[in-house]
CSV table of C-alpha atoms and ligand atoms in Angstrom, one decimal:
chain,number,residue,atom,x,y,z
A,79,UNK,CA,0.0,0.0,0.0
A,80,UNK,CA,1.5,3.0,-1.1
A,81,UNK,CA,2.1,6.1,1.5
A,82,UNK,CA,0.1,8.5,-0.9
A,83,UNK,CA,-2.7,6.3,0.1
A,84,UNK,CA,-2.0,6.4,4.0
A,85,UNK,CA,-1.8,10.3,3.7
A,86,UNK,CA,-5.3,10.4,1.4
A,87,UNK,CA,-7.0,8.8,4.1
A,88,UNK,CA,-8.7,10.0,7.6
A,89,UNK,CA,-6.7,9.9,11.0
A,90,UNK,CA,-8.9,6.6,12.4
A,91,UNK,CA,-9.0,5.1,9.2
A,92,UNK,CA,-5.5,5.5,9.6
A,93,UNK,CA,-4.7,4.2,12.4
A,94,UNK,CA,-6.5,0.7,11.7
A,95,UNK,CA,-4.8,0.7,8.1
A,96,UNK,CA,-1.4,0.8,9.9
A,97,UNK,CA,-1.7,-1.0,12.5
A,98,UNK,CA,-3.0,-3.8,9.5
A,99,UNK,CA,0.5,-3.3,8.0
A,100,UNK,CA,2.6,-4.2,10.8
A,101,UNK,CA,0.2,-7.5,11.2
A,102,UNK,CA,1.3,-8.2,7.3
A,103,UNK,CA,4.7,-6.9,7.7
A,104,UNK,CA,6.0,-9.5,10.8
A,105,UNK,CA,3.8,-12.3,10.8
A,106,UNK,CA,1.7,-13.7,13.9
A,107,UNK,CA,4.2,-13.4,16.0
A,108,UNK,CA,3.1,-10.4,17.9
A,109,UNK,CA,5.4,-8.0,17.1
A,110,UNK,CA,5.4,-4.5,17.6
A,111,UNK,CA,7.6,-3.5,14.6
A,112,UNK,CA,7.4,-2.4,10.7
A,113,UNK,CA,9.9,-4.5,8.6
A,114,UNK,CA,13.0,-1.9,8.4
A,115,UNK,CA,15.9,-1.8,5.8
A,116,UNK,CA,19.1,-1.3,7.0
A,117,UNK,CA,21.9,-0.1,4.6
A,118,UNK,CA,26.1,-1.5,5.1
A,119,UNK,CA,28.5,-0.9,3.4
A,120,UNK,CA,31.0,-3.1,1.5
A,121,UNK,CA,34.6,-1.5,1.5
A,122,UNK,CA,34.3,2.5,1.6
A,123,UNK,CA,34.4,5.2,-0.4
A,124,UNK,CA,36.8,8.2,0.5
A,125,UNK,CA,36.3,11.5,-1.4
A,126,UNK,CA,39.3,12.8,-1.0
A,127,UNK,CA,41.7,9.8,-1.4
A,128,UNK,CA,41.3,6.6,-3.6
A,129,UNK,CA,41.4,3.7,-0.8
A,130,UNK,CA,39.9,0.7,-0.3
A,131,UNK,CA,39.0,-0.6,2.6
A,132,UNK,CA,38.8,-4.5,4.0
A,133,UNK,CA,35.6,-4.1,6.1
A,134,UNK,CA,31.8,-3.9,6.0
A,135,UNK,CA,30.2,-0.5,7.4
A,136,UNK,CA,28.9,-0.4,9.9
A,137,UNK,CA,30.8,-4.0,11.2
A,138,UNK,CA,27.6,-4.9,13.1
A,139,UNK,CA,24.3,-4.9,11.8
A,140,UNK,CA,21.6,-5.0,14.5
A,141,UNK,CA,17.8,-6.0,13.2
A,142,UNK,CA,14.5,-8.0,13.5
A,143,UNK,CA,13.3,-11.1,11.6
A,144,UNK,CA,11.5,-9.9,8.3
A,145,UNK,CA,13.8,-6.8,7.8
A,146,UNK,CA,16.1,-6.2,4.9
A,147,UNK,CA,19.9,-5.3,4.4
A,148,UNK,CA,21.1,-3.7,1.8
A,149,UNK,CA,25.0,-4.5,0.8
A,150,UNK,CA,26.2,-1.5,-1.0
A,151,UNK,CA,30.0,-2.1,-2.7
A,152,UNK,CA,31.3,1.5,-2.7
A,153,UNK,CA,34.8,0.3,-3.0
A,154,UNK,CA,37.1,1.4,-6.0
A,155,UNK,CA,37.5,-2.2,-7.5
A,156,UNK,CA,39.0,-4.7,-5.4
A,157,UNK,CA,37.0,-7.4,-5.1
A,158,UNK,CA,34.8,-8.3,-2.3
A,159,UNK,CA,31.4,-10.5,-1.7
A,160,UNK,CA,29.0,-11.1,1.0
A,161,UNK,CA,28.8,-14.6,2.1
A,162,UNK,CA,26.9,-16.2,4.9
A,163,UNK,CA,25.4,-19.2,6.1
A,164,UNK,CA,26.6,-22.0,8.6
A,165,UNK,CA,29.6,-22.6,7.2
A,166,UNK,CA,30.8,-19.3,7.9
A,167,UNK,CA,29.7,-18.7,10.9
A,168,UNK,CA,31.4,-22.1,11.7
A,169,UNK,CA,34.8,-20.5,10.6
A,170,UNK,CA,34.4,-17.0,11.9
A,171,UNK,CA,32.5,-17.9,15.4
A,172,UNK,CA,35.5,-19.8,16.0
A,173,UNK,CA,37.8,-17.5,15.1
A,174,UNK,CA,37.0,-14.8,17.2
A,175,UNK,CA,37.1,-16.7,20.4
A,176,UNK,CA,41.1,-17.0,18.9
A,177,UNK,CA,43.4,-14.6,21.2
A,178,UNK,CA,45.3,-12.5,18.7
A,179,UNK,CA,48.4,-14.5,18.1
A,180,UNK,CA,46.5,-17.3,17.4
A,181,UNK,CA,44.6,-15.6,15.2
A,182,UNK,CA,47.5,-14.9,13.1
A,183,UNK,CA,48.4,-18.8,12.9
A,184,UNK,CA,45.3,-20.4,13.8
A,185,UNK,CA,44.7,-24.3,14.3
A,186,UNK,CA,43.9,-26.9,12.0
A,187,UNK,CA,40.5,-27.0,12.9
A,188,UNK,CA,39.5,-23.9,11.7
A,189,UNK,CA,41.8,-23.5,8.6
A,190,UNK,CA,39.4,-27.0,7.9
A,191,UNK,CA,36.7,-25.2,8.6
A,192,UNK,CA,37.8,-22.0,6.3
A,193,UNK,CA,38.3,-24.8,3.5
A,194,UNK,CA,35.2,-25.6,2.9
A,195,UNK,CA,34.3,-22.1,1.7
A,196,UNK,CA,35.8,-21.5,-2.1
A,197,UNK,CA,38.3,-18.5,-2.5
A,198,UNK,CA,36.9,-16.0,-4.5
A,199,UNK,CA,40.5,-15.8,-6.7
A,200,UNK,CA,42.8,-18.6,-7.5
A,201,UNK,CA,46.1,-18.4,-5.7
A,202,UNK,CA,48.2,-18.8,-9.4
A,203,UNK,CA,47.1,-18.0,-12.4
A,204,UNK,CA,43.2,-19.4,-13.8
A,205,UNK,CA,39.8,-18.2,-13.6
A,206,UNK,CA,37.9,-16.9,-10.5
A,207,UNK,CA,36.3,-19.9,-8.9
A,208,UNK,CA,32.9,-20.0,-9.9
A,209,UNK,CA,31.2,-20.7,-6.8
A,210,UNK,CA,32.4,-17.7,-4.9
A,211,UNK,CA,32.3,-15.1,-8.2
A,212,UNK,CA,28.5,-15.7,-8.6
A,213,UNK,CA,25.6,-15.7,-6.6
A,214,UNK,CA,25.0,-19.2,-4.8
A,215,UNK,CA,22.5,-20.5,-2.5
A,216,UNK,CA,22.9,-23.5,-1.0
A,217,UNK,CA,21.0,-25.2,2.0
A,218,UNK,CA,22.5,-27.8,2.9
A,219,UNK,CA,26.3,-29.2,2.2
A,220,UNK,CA,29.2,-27.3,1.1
A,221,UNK,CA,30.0,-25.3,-2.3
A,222,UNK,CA,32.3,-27.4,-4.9
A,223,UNK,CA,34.6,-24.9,-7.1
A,224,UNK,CA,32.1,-24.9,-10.2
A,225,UNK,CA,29.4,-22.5,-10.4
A,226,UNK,CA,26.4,-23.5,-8.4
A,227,UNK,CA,22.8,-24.0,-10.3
A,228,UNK,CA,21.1,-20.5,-10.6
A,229,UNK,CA,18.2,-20.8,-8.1
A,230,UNK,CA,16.5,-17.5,-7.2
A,231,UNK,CA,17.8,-15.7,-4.3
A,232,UNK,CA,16.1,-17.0,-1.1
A,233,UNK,CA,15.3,-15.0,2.2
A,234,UNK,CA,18.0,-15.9,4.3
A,235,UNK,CA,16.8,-18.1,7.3
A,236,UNK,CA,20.1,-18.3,9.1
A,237,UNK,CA,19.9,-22.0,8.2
A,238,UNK,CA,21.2,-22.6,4.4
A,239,UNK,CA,24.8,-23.3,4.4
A,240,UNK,CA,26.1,-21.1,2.2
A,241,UNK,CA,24.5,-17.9,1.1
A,242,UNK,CA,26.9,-16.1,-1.5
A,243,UNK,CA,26.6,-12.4,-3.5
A,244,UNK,CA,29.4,-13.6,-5.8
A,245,UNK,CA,31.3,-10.8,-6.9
A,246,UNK,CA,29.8,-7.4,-6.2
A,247,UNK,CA,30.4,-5.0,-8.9
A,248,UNK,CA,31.4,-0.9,-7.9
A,249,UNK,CA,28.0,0.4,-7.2
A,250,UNK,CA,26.2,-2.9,-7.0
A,251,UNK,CA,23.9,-3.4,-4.0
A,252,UNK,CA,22.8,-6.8,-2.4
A,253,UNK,CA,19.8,-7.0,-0.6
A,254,UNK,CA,19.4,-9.6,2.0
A,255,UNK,CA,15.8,-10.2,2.7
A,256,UNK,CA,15.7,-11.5,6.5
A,257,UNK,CA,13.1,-14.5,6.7
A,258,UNK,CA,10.2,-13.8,9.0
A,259,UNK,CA,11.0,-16.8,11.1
A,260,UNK,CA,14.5,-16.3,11.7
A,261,UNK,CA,15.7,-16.7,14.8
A,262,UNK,CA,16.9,-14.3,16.9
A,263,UNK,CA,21.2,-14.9,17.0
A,264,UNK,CA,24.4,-13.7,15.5
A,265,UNK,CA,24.9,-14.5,12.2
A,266,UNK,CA,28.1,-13.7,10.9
A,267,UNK,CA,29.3,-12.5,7.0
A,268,UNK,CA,32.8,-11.9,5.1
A,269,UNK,CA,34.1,-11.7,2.1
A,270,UNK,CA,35.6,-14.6,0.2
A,271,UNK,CA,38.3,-13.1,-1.2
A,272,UNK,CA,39.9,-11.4,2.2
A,273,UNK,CA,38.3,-14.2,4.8
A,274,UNK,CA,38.5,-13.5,8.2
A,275,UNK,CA,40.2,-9.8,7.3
A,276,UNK,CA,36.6,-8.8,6.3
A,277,UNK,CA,34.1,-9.8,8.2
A,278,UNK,CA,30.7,-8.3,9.5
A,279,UNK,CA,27.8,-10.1,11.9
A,280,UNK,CA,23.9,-9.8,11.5
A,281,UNK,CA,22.3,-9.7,14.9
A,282,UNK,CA,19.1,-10.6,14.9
A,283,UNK,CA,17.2,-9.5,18.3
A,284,UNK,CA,14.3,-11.1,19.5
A,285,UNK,CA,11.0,-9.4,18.6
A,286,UNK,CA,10.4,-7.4,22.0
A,287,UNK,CA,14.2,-6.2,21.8
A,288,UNK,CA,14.0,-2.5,20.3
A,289,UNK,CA,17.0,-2.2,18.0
A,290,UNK,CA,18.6,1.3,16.8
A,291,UNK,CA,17.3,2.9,13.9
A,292,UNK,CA,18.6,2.5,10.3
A,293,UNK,CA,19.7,6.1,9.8
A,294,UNK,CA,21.3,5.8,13.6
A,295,UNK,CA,23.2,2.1,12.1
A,296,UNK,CA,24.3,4.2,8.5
A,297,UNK,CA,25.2,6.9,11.2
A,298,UNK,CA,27.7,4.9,13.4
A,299,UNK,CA,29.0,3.1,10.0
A,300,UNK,CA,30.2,6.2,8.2
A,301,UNK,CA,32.0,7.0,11.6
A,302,UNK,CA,33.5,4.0,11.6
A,303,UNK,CA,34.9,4.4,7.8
A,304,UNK,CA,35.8,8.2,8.7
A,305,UNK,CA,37.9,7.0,11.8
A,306,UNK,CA,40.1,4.4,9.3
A,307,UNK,CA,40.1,7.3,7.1
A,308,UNK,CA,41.6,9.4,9.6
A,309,UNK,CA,44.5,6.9,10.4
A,310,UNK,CA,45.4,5.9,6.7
A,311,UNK,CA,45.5,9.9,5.8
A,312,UNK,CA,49.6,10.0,6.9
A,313,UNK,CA,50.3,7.6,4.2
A,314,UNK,CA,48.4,9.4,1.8
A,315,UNK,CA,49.9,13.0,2.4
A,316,UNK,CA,53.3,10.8,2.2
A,317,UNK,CA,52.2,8.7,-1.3
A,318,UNK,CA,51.8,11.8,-3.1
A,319,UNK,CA,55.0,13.3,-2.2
A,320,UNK,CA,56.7,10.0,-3.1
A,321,UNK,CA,57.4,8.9,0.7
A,322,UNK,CA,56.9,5.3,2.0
A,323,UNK,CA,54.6,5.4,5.0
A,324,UNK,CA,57.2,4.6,7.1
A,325,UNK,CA,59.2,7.7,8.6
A,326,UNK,CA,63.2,7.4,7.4
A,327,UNK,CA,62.4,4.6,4.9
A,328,UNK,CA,63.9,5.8,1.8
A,329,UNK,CA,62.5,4.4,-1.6
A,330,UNK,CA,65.8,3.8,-3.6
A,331,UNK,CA,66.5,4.7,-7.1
A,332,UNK,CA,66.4,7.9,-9.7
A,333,UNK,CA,62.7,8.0,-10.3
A,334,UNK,CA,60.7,5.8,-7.7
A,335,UNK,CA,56.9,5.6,-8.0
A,336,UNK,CA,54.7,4.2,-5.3
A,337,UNK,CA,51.9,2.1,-6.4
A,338,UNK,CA,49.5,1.9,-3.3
A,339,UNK,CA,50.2,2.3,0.3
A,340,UNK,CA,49.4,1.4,3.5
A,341,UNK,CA,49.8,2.0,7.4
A,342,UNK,CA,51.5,-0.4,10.1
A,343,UNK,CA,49.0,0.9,12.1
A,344,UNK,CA,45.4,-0.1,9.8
A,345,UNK,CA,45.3,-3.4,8.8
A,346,UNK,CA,41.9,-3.2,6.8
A,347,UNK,CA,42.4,-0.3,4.4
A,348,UNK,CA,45.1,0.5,1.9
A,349,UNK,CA,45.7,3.5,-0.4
A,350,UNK,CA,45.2,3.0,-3.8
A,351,UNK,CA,47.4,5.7,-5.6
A,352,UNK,CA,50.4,6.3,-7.4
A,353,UNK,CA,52.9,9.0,-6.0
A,354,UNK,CA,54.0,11.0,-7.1
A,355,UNK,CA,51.0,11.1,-9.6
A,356,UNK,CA,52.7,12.5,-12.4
A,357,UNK,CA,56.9,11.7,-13.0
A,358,UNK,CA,58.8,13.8,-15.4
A,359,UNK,CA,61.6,11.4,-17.0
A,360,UNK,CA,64.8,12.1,-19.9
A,361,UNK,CA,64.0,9.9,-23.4
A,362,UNK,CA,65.8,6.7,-22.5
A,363,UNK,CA,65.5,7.3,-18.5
A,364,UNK,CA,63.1,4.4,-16.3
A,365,UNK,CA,60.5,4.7,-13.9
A,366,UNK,CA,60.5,2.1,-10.8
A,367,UNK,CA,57.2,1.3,-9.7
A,368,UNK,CA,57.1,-0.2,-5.8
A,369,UNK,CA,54.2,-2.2,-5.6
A,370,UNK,CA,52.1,-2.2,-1.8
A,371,UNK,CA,48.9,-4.2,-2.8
A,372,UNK,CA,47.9,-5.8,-5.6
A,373,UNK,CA,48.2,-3.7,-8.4
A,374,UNK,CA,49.0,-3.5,-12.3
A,375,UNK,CA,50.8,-0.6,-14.2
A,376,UNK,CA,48.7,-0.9,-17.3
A,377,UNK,CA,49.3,1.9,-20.7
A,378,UNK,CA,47.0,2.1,-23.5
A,379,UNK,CA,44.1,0.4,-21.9
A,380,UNK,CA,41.1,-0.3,-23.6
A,381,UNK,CA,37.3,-1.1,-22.1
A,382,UNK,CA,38.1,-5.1,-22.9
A,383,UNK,CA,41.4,-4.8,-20.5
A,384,UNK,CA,41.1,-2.0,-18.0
A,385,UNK,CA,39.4,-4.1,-15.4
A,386,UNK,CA,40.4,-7.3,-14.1
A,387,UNK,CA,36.3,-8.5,-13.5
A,388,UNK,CA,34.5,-9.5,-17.0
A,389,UNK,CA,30.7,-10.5,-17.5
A,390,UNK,CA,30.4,-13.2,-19.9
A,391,UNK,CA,27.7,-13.4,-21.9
A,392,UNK,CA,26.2,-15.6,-20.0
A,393,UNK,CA,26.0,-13.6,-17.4
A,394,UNK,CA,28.6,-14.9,-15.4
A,395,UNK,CA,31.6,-13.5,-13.4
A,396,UNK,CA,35.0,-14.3,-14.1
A,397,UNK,CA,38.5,-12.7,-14.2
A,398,UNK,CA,40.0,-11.2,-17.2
A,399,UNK,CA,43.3,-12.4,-18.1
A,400,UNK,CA,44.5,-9.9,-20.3
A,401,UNK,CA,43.8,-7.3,-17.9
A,402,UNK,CA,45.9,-9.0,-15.5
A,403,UNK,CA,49.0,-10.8,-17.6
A,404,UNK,CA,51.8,-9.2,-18.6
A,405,UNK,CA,52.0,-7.8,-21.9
A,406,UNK,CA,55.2,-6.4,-23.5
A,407,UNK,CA,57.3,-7.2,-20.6
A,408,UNK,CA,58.0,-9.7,-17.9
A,409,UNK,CA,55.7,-9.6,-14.9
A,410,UNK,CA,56.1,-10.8,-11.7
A,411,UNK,CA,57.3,-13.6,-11.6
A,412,UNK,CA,58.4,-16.2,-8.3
A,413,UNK,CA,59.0,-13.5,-6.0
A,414,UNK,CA,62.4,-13.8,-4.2
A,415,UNK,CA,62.6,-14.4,-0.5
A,416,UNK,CA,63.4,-11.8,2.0
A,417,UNK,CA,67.2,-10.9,2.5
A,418,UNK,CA,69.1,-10.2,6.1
A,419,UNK,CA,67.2,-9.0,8.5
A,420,UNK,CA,66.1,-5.5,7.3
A,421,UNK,CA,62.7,-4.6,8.0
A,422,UNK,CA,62.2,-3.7,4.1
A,423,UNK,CA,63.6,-4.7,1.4
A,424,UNK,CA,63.1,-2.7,-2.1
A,425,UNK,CA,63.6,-5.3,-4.8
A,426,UNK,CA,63.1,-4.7,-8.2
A,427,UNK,CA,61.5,-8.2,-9.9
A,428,UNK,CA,61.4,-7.3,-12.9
A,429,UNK,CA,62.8,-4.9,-15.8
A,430,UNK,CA,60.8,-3.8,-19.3
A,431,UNK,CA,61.7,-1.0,-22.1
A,432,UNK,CA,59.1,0.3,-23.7
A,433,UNK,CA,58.8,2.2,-27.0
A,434,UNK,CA,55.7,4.2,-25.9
A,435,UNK,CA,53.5,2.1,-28.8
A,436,UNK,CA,50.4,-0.1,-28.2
A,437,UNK,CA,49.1,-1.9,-24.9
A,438,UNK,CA,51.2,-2.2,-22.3
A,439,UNK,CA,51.0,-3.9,-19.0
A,440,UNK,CA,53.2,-5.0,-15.9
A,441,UNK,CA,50.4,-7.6,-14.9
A,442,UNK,CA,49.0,-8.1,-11.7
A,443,UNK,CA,51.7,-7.9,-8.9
A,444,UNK,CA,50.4,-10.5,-6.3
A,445,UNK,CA,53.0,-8.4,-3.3
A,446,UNK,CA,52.7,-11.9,-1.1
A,447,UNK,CA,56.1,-11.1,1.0
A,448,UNK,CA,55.5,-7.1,2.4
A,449,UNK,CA,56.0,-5.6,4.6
A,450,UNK,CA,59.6,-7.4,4.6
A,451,UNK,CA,60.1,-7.1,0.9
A,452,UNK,CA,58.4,-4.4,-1.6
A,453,UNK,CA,58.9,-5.9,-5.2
A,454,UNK,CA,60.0,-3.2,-8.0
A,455,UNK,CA,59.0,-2.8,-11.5
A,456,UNK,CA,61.0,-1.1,-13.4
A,457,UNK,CA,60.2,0.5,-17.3
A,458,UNK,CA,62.7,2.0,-19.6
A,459,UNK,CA,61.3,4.6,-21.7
A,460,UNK,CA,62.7,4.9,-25.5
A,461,UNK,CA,60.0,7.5,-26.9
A,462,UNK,CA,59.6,11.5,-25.7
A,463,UNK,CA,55.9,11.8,-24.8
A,464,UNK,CA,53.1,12.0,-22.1
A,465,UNK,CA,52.5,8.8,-21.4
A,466,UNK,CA,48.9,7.9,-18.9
A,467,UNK,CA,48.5,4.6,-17.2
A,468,UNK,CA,46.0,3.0,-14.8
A,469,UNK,CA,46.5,-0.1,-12.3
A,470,UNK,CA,42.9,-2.7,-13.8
A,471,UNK,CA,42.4,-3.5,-10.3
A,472,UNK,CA,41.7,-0.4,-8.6
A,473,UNK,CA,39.4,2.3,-10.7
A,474,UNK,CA,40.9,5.9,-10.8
A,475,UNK,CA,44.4,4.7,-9.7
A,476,UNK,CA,46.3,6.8,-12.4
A,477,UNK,CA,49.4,7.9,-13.4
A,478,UNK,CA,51.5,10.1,-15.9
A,479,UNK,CA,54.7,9.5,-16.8
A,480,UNK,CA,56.1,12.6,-19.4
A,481,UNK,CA,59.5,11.9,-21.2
A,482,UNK,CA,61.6,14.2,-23.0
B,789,CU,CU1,45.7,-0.8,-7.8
């Protein structure tokens, strides 16, 4: 019933109408409550800094049976989902109750547990695993690594055992319709790609348990996102002026270029810039890209390899290689082991020239040793000119390199 109608009618009427509603809205179970939608966040959006952030806001979602929740991916392109159901609450319950250093090498039992949920990349190269990159809703057993059948999306009950978004698109929302009968509990969410580095709960209070508004939830969320804001902003100020995050680390080399950044101090949140932005370089003179992240350095893009997601026709989700291999130049490669003792270690990995012609692209660099070892890419330019270039992970992560 639409709320032009509510307003068209007399104050008694009015009363009875509503009061009909909340009947509809929750069921027999004598409830006192409308169904609400709540709104969280899936990474962050900062407008002053491109950054992405490991972390659902606002972390906790508090609501009734029969209410929605909107997943909103605000994030600037890495990839996230939202994936519940027993399994992860199996893995995440249990790895909460973890003190800290355990956490960081936790026991068999839960990495058993974590098993059972697909990754949403693969570790080497191949395709995003199916399972994870598209919506799947399972209730009972646990996901293989093939794409699941496409069943319509389901109220979540709290009881399927895995209840997947697949890969969210920037600016696509997932709405999670909270079955009527749900009971009241914790149910918790992450993301299959970062696993227990992004997770979120759903609390579901029992039906005489008031529970704060939505606008007062969205509220305490973008505080949350403007607090990790706050504490990533140092690296940021230091990114653009080529400076590591670290006070008295030097980058080494003629012409060093940060790609990304991060802080000691936030673990679920990373800058996704180059600095300095734009490099001014002699004809035959290199650039040396130190990678913190995952990130490509990618010239000449076009729409079919600027982003590292691709819709089939089909409709599904999977990676796309040629936004992510290296073209014209070696990528990554094996990265090399940590050397001495040194806190960090600037290695350059790999070494390119480049003529300044056609598409170009460093591939994705995976990063799996910091903060002990930064890998370096490093181009030779041959050709005087102005010369843009994006990382395909991360949207508006752009550089300029001018030569001559
Ligand atoms: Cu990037």
């Amino acid at each position: 019933m639409g709320r032009r109608l509510f307003q068209a009618v007399s104050k008694s009427v009015m009363v009875v109408l509503v009061a009909g509603a909340v009947l509809v809205a929750t069921g027999c179970g004598g409830s006192k409550h409308a169904a609400q939608t709540f709104n969280v966040l899936v990474d962050g959006h900062n407008t002053s800094a491109n950054e992405s952030f490991l972390a659902y806001f606002p972390s906790v979602v508090h609501v009734h049976a029969g209410d929605s929740v909107v997943f909103d991916q605000v994030g600037v392109g890495e990839p996230h989902t939202v994936t519940l159901g027993t399994l992860t609450d199996n893995v995440l319950s249990a790895f909460e109750k973890l003190p800290p250093k355990q956490q960081q090498n936790p026991p068999k039992s839960l990495l058993a547990a974590d098993a059972k949920l697909p990754s949403l990349l693969p570790r080497g190269p191949g395709d995003a695993i199916q399972s994870a990159a598209n919506p799947c809703y399972l209730d009972t057993g646990v996901p293989g690594k093939k794409q699941c059948a496409k069943n319509a999306q389901p109220a979540f009950t709290g009881k399927q055992s895995f209840y997947n978004s697949g890969w969210l698109d920037r600016n696509q929302k997932f709405t999670l319709q909270i079955a009527k009968g749900t009971a009241p509990g914790t149910y918790h969410f992450f993301c299959l790609l970062h696993r227990e580095g992004m997770t979120g709960k759903i609390v579901v209070a029992p039906s005489k348990t008031a529970v704060p508004s939505p606008s007062a939830q969205t509220a305490l969320g973008n505080r949350q996102l403007a607090s990790v804001e706050t504490k990533l902003q140092p690296a940021v100020l230091a990114l653009r002026k080529g400076r590591a995050p670290i006070p008295g680390v030097k980058i080494p080399g003629a012409h060093p270029v940060l790609a990304g950044s991060g802080s000691p101090a936030v673990q679920e949140a990373e800058v996704d810039e180059f600095g300095p932005k734009t490099v001014h370089i002699p004809v035959g003179g290199s650039v040396t890209w130190y990678l913190l992240g995952v990130h490509t350095i990618t010239f000449n893009s076009t729409p079919s390899n600027n982003d590292i997601r691709k819709v089939a026709p089909d409709g599904t989700v999977h990676l796309n290689p040629p936004a992510l291999t290296p073209a014209g130049g070696p990528g990554e490669g094996k990265p090399p082991k940590p050397k001495g003792k040194s806190p960090i270690n600037f290695v350059v990995v790999a070494n390119a020239t480049w003529n300044g012609k056609g598409f170009f692209n460093s591939g994705a660099f995976a990063n799996s040793n910091p903060p002990s070892l930064i890998e370096g890419y490093k181009l030779t330019f041959r050709g005087a000119g102005t010369y843009k270039y994006i990382c395909t992970v991360h949207d508006d992560m752009k550089g300029t390199i001018v030569v001559g």
